[in-house]
PDB file of C-alpha atoms in Angstrom:
ATOM      1  CA  MET A  18      70.298  51.741  37.189  1.00 25.00           C
ATOM      2  CA  HIS A  19      72.789  52.051  39.958  1.00 28.00           C
ATOM      3  CA  SER A  20      74.733  48.896  40.587  1.00 31.00           C
ATOM      4  CA  PRO A  21      74.474  48.021  44.362  1.00 32.00           C
ATOM      5  CA  SER A  22      77.885  47.076  46.150  1.00 34.00           C
ATOM      6  CA  LEU A  23      78.663  44.885  49.307  1.00 39.00           C
ATOM      7  CA  ALA A  24      79.703  48.169  50.951  1.00 36.00           C
ATOM      8  CA  ASN A  25      76.233  49.962  50.725  1.00 33.00           C
ATOM      9  CA  ALA A  26      73.987  46.890  50.731  1.00 34.00           C
ATOM     10  CA  LYS A  27      72.842  44.557  53.277  1.00 34.00           C
ATOM     11  CA  ILE A  28      74.591  41.456  53.260  1.00 37.00           C
ATOM     12  CA  TRP A  29      75.124  37.928  55.126  1.00 37.00           C
ATOM     13  CA  ALA A  30      76.936  34.864  55.177  1.00 37.00           C
ATOM     14  CA  SER A  31      79.615  35.511  57.752  1.00 33.00           C
ATOM     15  CA  LEU A  32      77.786  38.099  59.855  1.00 31.00           C
ATOM     16  CA  PRO A  33      77.286  38.399  63.671  1.00 29.00           C
ATOM     17  CA  SER A  34      74.229  37.352  65.166  1.00 28.00           C
ATOM     18  CA  THR A  35      72.516  40.859  64.478  1.00 30.00           C
ATOM     19  CA  GLY A  36      71.983  39.720  60.880  1.00 31.00           C
ATOM     20  CA  PRO A  37      70.612  36.447  59.075  1.00 36.00           C
ATOM     21  CA  ARG A  38      72.783  33.506  59.955  1.00 39.00           C
ATOM     22  CA  SER A  39      74.658  31.542  57.144  1.00 48.00           C
ATOM     23  CA  ARG A  40      73.843  28.017  58.205  1.00 48.00           C
ATOM     24  CA  SER A  41      69.919  28.834  58.693  1.00 48.00           C
ATOM     25  CA  ALA A  42      70.141  30.584  55.163  1.00 52.00           C
ATOM     26  CA  SER A  43      71.766  27.381  53.962  1.00 49.00           C
ATOM     27  CA  PHE A  44      69.008  25.261  55.419  1.00 50.00           C
ATOM     28  CA  ALA A  45      66.410  27.502  53.627  1.00 52.00           C
ATOM     29  CA  ILE A  46      67.880  26.009  50.289  1.00 51.00           C
ATOM     30  CA  SER A  47      66.302  22.599  51.014  1.00 51.00           C
ATOM     31  CA  LEU A  48      63.087  24.357  52.234  1.00 46.00           C
ATOM     32  CA  LEU A  49      62.988  26.600  49.176  1.00 46.00           C
ATOM     33  CA  THR A  50      63.520  23.920  46.473  1.00 49.00           C
ATOM     34  CA  ALA A  51      62.447  20.937  48.194  1.00 53.00           C
ATOM     35  CA  LEU A  52      65.592  19.090  47.150  1.00 68.00           C
ATOM     36  CA  LYS A  53      68.805  18.068  48.942  1.00 85.00           C
ATOM     37  CA  THR A  54      72.002  19.738  48.214  1.00 91.00           C
ATOM     38  CA  ALA A  55      74.581  17.769  45.872  1.00 93.00           C
ATOM     39  CA  ALA A  56      76.721  16.986  48.873  1.00 94.00           C
ATOM     40  CA  GLU A  57      73.789  15.621  50.761  1.00 92.00           C
ATOM     41  CA  GLN A  58      72.803  13.637  47.555  1.00 93.00           C
ATOM     42  CA  ALA A  59      76.486  12.177  47.168  1.00 94.00           C
ATOM     43  CA  GLY A  60      76.690  11.198  50.946  1.00 95.00           C
ATOM     44  CA  GLY A  61      78.851  14.224  51.911  1.00 95.00           C
ATOM     45  CA  GLY A  62      81.167  16.847  50.988  1.00 94.00           C
ATOM     46  CA  HIS A  63      84.899  17.185  50.348  1.00 95.00           C
ATOM     47  CA  GLU A  64      87.950  17.654  52.540  1.00 94.00           C
ATOM     48  CA  PHE A  65      91.585  17.851  51.308  1.00 93.00           C
ATOM     49  CA  ALA A  66      93.985  15.188  52.675  1.00 89.00           C
ATOM     50  CA  ASP A  67      96.568  14.308  50.106  1.00 86.00           C
ATOM     51  CA  GLY A  68      94.085  14.923  47.498  1.00 91.00           C
ATOM     52  CA  TRP A  69      90.342  15.475  47.663  1.00 93.00           C
ATOM     53  CA  ILE A  70      88.361  12.938  49.741  1.00 94.00           C
ATOM     54  CA  ARG A  71      84.664  12.821  50.044  1.00 95.00           C
ATOM     55  CA  ARG A  72      83.631  12.733  53.716  1.00 95.00           C
ATOM     56  CA  SER A  73      80.801  10.645  54.735  1.00 96.00           C
ATOM     57  CA  GLY A  74      77.829  12.739  56.254  1.00 95.00           C
ATOM     58  CA  TRP A  75      79.580  16.029  55.775  1.00 94.00           C
ATOM     59  CA  THR A  76      77.094  18.533  54.869  1.00 93.00           C
ATOM     60  CA  TRP A  77      75.773  22.091  55.475  1.00 89.00           C
ATOM     61  CA  ALA A  78      73.937  20.969  58.524  1.00 88.00           C
ATOM     62  CA  THR A  79      76.945  18.656  59.713  1.00 92.00           C
ATOM     63  CA  PRO A  80      80.025  20.262  58.080  1.00 94.00           C
ATOM     64  CA  PHE A  81      82.559  17.813  60.008  1.00 94.00           C
ATOM     65  CA  GLY A  82      80.203  15.154  60.407  1.00 94.00           C
ATOM     66  CA  GLU A  83      78.656  16.373  63.499  1.00 93.00           C
ATOM     67  CA  PRO A  84      75.628  18.787  63.815  1.00 91.00           C
ATOM     68  CA  GLY A  85      77.051  22.290  63.704  1.00 87.00           C
ATOM     69  CA  SER A  86      75.851  25.459  65.346  1.00 86.00           C
ATOM     70  CA  GLU A  87      73.589  27.880  63.681  1.00 83.00           C
ATOM     71  CA  ASP A  88      76.131  30.624  63.567  1.00 87.00           C
ATOM     72  CA  GLU A  89      78.649  28.668  61.458  1.00 89.00           C
ATOM     73  CA  PRO A  90      79.567  29.479  57.751  1.00 90.00           C
ATOM     74  CA  ALA A  91      77.315  27.834  55.073  1.00 88.00           C
ATOM     75  CA  VAL A  92      79.529  25.211  53.594  1.00 94.00           C
ATOM     76  CA  HIS A  93      79.338  22.143  51.214  1.00 94.00           C
ATOM     77  CA  VAL A  94      77.470  24.210  48.846  1.00 94.00           C
ATOM     78  CA  SER A  95      78.013  24.236  45.157  1.00 96.00           C
ATOM     79  CA  TRP A  96      77.889  27.759  43.081  1.00 97.00           C
ATOM     80  CA  SER A  97      74.489  27.038  41.601  1.00 95.00           C
ATOM     81  CA  GLU A  98      73.134  26.268  45.119  1.00 93.00           C
ATOM     82  CA  ALA A  99      74.528  29.483  46.495  1.00 93.00           C
ATOM     83  CA  ARG A 100      73.308  31.357  43.635  1.00 94.00           C
ATOM     84  CA  ASP A 101      69.703  29.938  43.628  1.00 89.00           C
ATOM     85  CA  TYR A 102      69.301  30.524  47.292  1.00 85.00           C
ATOM     86  CA  CYS A 103      70.335  34.230  46.859  1.00 90.00           C
ATOM     87  CA  LEU A 104      67.789  34.573  44.070  1.00 89.00           C
ATOM     88  CA  ALA A 105      65.096  32.960  46.106  1.00 85.00           C
ATOM     89  CA  ALA A 106      65.805  35.239  48.941  1.00 83.00           C
ATOM     90  CA  GLY A 107      65.712  38.557  46.965  1.00 87.00           C
ATOM     91  CA  GLY A 108      69.471  38.930  46.599  1.00 91.00           C
ATOM     92  CA  ARG A 109      72.345  37.478  44.484  1.00 94.00           C
ATOM     93  CA  LEU A 110      76.036  36.563  44.515  1.00 95.00           C
ATOM     94  CA  PRO A 111      78.408  39.633  44.606  1.00 96.00           C
ATOM     95  CA  THR A 112      80.608  40.213  41.568  1.00 96.00           C
ATOM     96  CA  LEU A 113      84.417  40.314  41.911  1.00 97.00           C
ATOM     97  CA  GLU A 114      84.479  44.118  41.579  1.00 96.00           C
ATOM     98  CA  GLU A 115      81.883  44.485  44.214  1.00 94.00           C
ATOM     99  CA  TRP A 116      83.887  42.050  46.766  1.00 95.00           C
ATOM    100  CA  GLU A 117      87.097  43.793  46.130  1.00 96.00           C
ATOM    101  CA  ARG A 118      85.861  47.220  46.796  1.00 95.00           C
ATOM    102  CA  ALA A 119      83.760  45.839  49.973  1.00 95.00           C
ATOM    103  CA  ALA A 120      86.458  43.763  51.233  1.00 97.00           C
ATOM    104  CA  TYR A 121      89.599  46.261  50.804  1.00 97.00           C
ATOM    105  CA  THR A 122      88.529  49.876  50.291  1.00 97.00           C
ATOM    106  CA  GLU A 123      86.897  51.742  53.504  1.00 97.00           C
ATOM    107  CA  THR A 124      83.885  53.617  51.926  1.00 96.00           C
ATOM    108  CA  ARG A 125      82.123  54.597  55.212  1.00 95.00           C
ATOM    109  CA  ALA A 126      82.232  58.371  56.120  1.00 96.00           C
ATOM    110  CA  ASN A 127      82.854  57.576  59.659  1.00 96.00           C
ATOM    111  CA  PRO A 128      84.621  54.433  59.925  1.00 97.00           C
ATOM    112  CA  THR A 129      85.168  52.219  63.139  1.00 96.00           C
ATOM    113  CA  ASP A 130      88.232  50.460  64.278  1.00 96.00           C
ATOM    114  CA  ASP A 131      90.718  53.173  63.005  1.00 96.00           C
ATOM    115  CA  PHE A 132      90.106  52.610  59.472  1.00 98.00           C
ATOM    116  CA  VAL A 133      90.226  55.643  57.152  1.00 98.00           C
ATOM    117  CA  SER A 134      87.684  56.460  54.667  1.00 98.00           C
ATOM    118  CA  GLY A 135      88.908  56.126  50.927  1.00 97.00           C
ATOM    119  CA  ARG A 136      91.754  54.189  51.856  1.00 98.00           C
ATOM    120  CA  THR A 137      92.408  50.631  50.261  1.00 98.00           C
ATOM    121  CA  TYR A 138      94.015  48.029  52.563  1.00 98.00           C
ATOM    122  CA  PRO A 139      96.225  44.830  51.656  1.00 98.00           C
ATOM    123  CA  TYR A 140      94.056  42.751  53.933  1.00 98.00           C
ATOM    124  CA  SER A 141      90.318  42.759  54.638  1.00 97.00           C
ATOM    125  CA  VAL A 142      91.182  43.549  58.232  1.00 97.00           C
ATOM    126  CA  GLY A 143      93.804  46.311  57.637  1.00 98.00           C
ATOM    127  CA  ASP A 144      97.432  46.642  57.014  1.00 98.00           C
ATOM    128  CA  ARG A 145      98.076  43.155  58.685  1.00 96.00           C
ATOM    129  CA  PRO A 146      96.339  39.853  58.657  1.00 95.00           C
ATOM    130  CA  ASP A 147      96.264  39.702  62.433  1.00 95.00           C
ATOM    131  CA  GLY A 148      92.773  38.609  63.694  1.00 95.00           C
ATOM    132  CA  MET A 149      91.707  36.328  60.537  1.00 95.00           C
ATOM    133  CA  ASN A 150      91.014  32.853  60.750  1.00 95.00           C
ATOM    134  CA  THR A 151      93.819  31.330  58.521  1.00 95.00           C
ATOM    135  CA  SER A 152      96.294  28.402  58.685  1.00 93.00           C
ATOM    136  CA  GLY A 153      98.508  30.827  60.555  1.00 88.00           C
ATOM    137  CA  ARG A 154      98.596  31.187  64.504  1.00 87.00           C
ATOM    138  CA  ASP A 155      95.219  31.867  65.690  1.00 87.00           C
ATOM    139  CA  ARG A 156      92.649  30.295  68.141  1.00 87.00           C
ATOM    140  CA  TRP A 157      90.393  28.646  65.502  1.00 90.00           C
ATOM    141  CA  PRO A 158      91.558  25.046  64.385  1.00 91.00           C
ATOM    142  CA  ARG A 159      88.582  25.051  61.733  1.00 91.00           C
ATOM    143  CA  HIS A 160      86.239  27.534  60.575  1.00 94.00           C
ATOM    144  CA  ALA A 161      84.981  30.058  62.996  1.00 92.00           C
ATOM    145  CA  ALA A 162      81.455  31.076  64.131  1.00 90.00           C
ATOM    146  CA  ALA A 163      80.219  33.957  62.035  1.00 86.00           C
ATOM    147  CA  GLY A 164      81.305  37.311  63.734  1.00 86.00           C
ATOM    148  CA  THR A 165      83.843  36.122  66.072  1.00 91.00           C
ATOM    149  CA  THR A 166      86.908  36.784  64.005  1.00 94.00           C
ATOM    150  CA  LYS A 167      88.384  40.673  63.623  1.00 95.00           C
ATOM    151  CA  ARG A 168      85.835  42.993  62.331  1.00 96.00           C
ATOM    152  CA  GLY A 169      87.311  44.419  59.216  1.00 97.00           C
ATOM    153  CA  VAL A 170      86.941  46.866  56.388  1.00 97.00           C
ATOM    154  CA  ASN A 171      83.565  48.600  55.921  1.00 96.00           C
ATOM    155  CA  GLY A 172      82.587  46.757  59.255  1.00 96.00           C
ATOM    156  CA  LEU A 173      82.413  43.471  57.592  1.00 95.00           C
ATOM    157  CA  TYR A 174      83.402  40.037  58.862  1.00 94.00           C
ATOM    158  CA  ASP A 175      85.446  37.389  57.306  1.00 94.00           C
ATOM    159  CA  MET A 176      85.879  38.956  53.947  1.00 96.00           C
ATOM    160  CA  GLY A 177      89.268  37.288  54.366  1.00 95.00           C
ATOM    161  CA  GLY A 178      89.938  33.867  56.017  1.00 95.00           C
ATOM    162  CA  ASN A 179      87.566  31.458  57.479  1.00 95.00           C
ATOM    163  CA  VAL A 180      85.952  30.116  54.257  1.00 96.00           C
ATOM    164  CA  TRP A 181      86.168  30.827  50.561  1.00 96.00           C
ATOM    165  CA  GLU A 182      83.066  32.452  49.075  1.00 96.00           C
ATOM    166  CA  TRP A 183      81.347  31.991  45.815  1.00 97.00           C
ATOM    167  CA  LEU A 184      81.342  34.912  43.535  1.00 97.00           C
ATOM    168  CA  ALA A 185      79.021  35.702  40.615  1.00 98.00           C
ATOM    169  CA  ASP A 186      81.618  35.574  38.164  1.00 98.00           C
ATOM    170  CA  ARG A 187      81.837  32.437  35.645  1.00 98.00           C
ATOM    171  CA  ARG A 188      84.339  31.154  33.248  1.00 98.00           C
ATOM    172  CA  GLY A 189      82.794  28.303  31.364  1.00 97.00           C
ATOM    173  CA  ASP A 190      82.269  25.590  33.991  1.00 98.00           C
ATOM    174  CA  GLU A 191      84.090  27.207  36.456  1.00 98.00           C
ATOM    175  CA  ALA A 192      83.085  30.159  39.136  1.00 98.00           C
ATOM    176  CA  LEU A 193      85.182  32.509  41.287  1.00 98.00           C
ATOM    177  CA  THR A 194      85.827  32.320  44.827  1.00 98.00           C
ATOM    178  CA  ALA A 195      87.380  34.884  47.097  1.00 97.00           C
ATOM    179  CA  GLY A 196      88.619  35.443  50.587  1.00 97.00           C
ATOM    180  CA  GLY A 197      90.830  32.308  51.312  1.00 96.00           C
ATOM    181  CA  SER A 198      90.034  30.056  54.213  1.00 95.00           C
ATOM    182  CA  TRP A 199      91.149  28.686  57.351  1.00 94.00           C
ATOM    183  CA  TRP A 200      93.152  26.012  55.523  1.00 94.00           C
ATOM    184  CA  TYR A 201      95.151  28.468  53.802  1.00 95.00           C
ATOM    185  CA  GLY A 202      97.780  31.189  54.821  1.00 95.00           C
ATOM    186  CA  ALA A 203      97.245  34.951  54.918  1.00 96.00           C
ATOM    187  CA  ASP A 204      98.386  35.498  51.385  1.00 97.00           C
ATOM    188  CA  LYS A 205      95.287  33.714  49.846  1.00 97.00           C
ATOM    189  CA  THR A 206      93.169  36.408  51.454  1.00 97.00           C
ATOM    190  CA  LYS A 207      94.347  39.185  49.390  1.00 97.00           C
ATOM    191  CA  ALA A 208      92.489  40.533  46.134  1.00 96.00           C
ATOM    192  CA  SER A 209      95.293  39.028  43.783  1.00 97.00           C
ATOM    193  CA  ALA A 210      94.659  35.414  45.324  1.00 97.00           C
ATOM    194  CA  VAL A 211      91.056  34.781  43.998  1.00 98.00           C
ATOM    195  CA  GLN A 212      90.689  31.182  42.591  1.00 97.00           C
ATOM    196  CA  TRP A 213      88.513  29.771  39.963  1.00 98.00           C
ATOM    197  CA  LYS A 214      86.952  26.498  41.090  1.00 97.00           C
ATOM    198  CA  SER A 215      84.620  23.871  39.349  1.00 97.00           C
ATOM    199  CA  ALA A 216      81.253  25.561  39.880  1.00 98.00           C
ATOM    200  CA  ASP A 217      79.550  21.971  40.954  1.00 96.00           C
ATOM    201  CA  PHE A 218      82.401  21.649  43.539  1.00 96.00           C
ATOM    202  CA  HIS A 219      81.306  21.501  47.309  1.00 95.00           C
ATOM    203  CA  ALA A 220      83.754  21.327  50.197  1.00 96.00           C
ATOM    204  CA  VAL A 221      84.270  22.244  53.657  1.00 96.00           C
ATOM    205  CA  TYR A 222      86.361  25.249  52.766  1.00 96.00           C
ATOM    206  CA  ILE A 223      83.671  26.960  50.349  1.00 96.00           C
ATOM    207  CA  GLY A 224      80.774  28.910  51.594  1.00 94.00           C
ATOM    208  CA  PHE A 225      78.923  32.062  50.181  1.00 93.00           C
ATOM    209  CA  ARG A 226      77.136  35.282  50.965  1.00 92.00           C
ATOM    210  CA  CYS A 227      74.285  37.147  49.255  1.00 91.00           C
ATOM    211  CA  VAL A 228      74.212  40.996  48.410  1.00 91.00           C
ATOM    212  CA  TYR A 229      70.877  42.797  48.409  1.00 88.00           C
ATOM    213  CA  THR A 230      70.336  46.293  47.137  1.00 83.00           C
ATOM    214  CA  ALA A 231      70.089  48.837  49.886  1.00 77.00           C
ATOM    215  CA  GLN A 232      66.539  50.198  50.599  1.00 71.00           C
TER     216      GLN A 232
END
């Protein structure tokens, strides 16, 4: 069976308003399972400030303690919660191989934004990290709304920066995250900078996206 990739599949989780929205999808976790997320049950998710601190009331619906807009990334969600939502929605989490191909190698026959078909780029937005939401100089103090950063390779948004995203790959109690976030520098958005994290962890810096087989 042909293995679908992010580059030729329908995907979401940091997409513009023309696609499903990430926080709306995270909300569906509660609807589909009739359960609260682990962050909700614990009273809030985590933020790093001289160590990991639990922030009261920080959840997928209130990522920084206040109600968020519907086009914000889905954060404060653990790996299993992200996996279960994707499965319930008819998709799944992408693998590292799929992520890397979609994020850095242009596969479209007629690319937009001056990308070159078949070329692999160091950043998900091209040769330079300009336009991503990282800890560098940009206009976003925290995570950005879906689709507002620079459009990148394969026409995708936020494959680098904004929030880390859970991947399908597991190593014992850990799961891979890719893409970096607004808290980190551009170096963490490269393919070599994926990080293993505890699969039951939930924080303001970590979100997810689903991959669906193209019809």
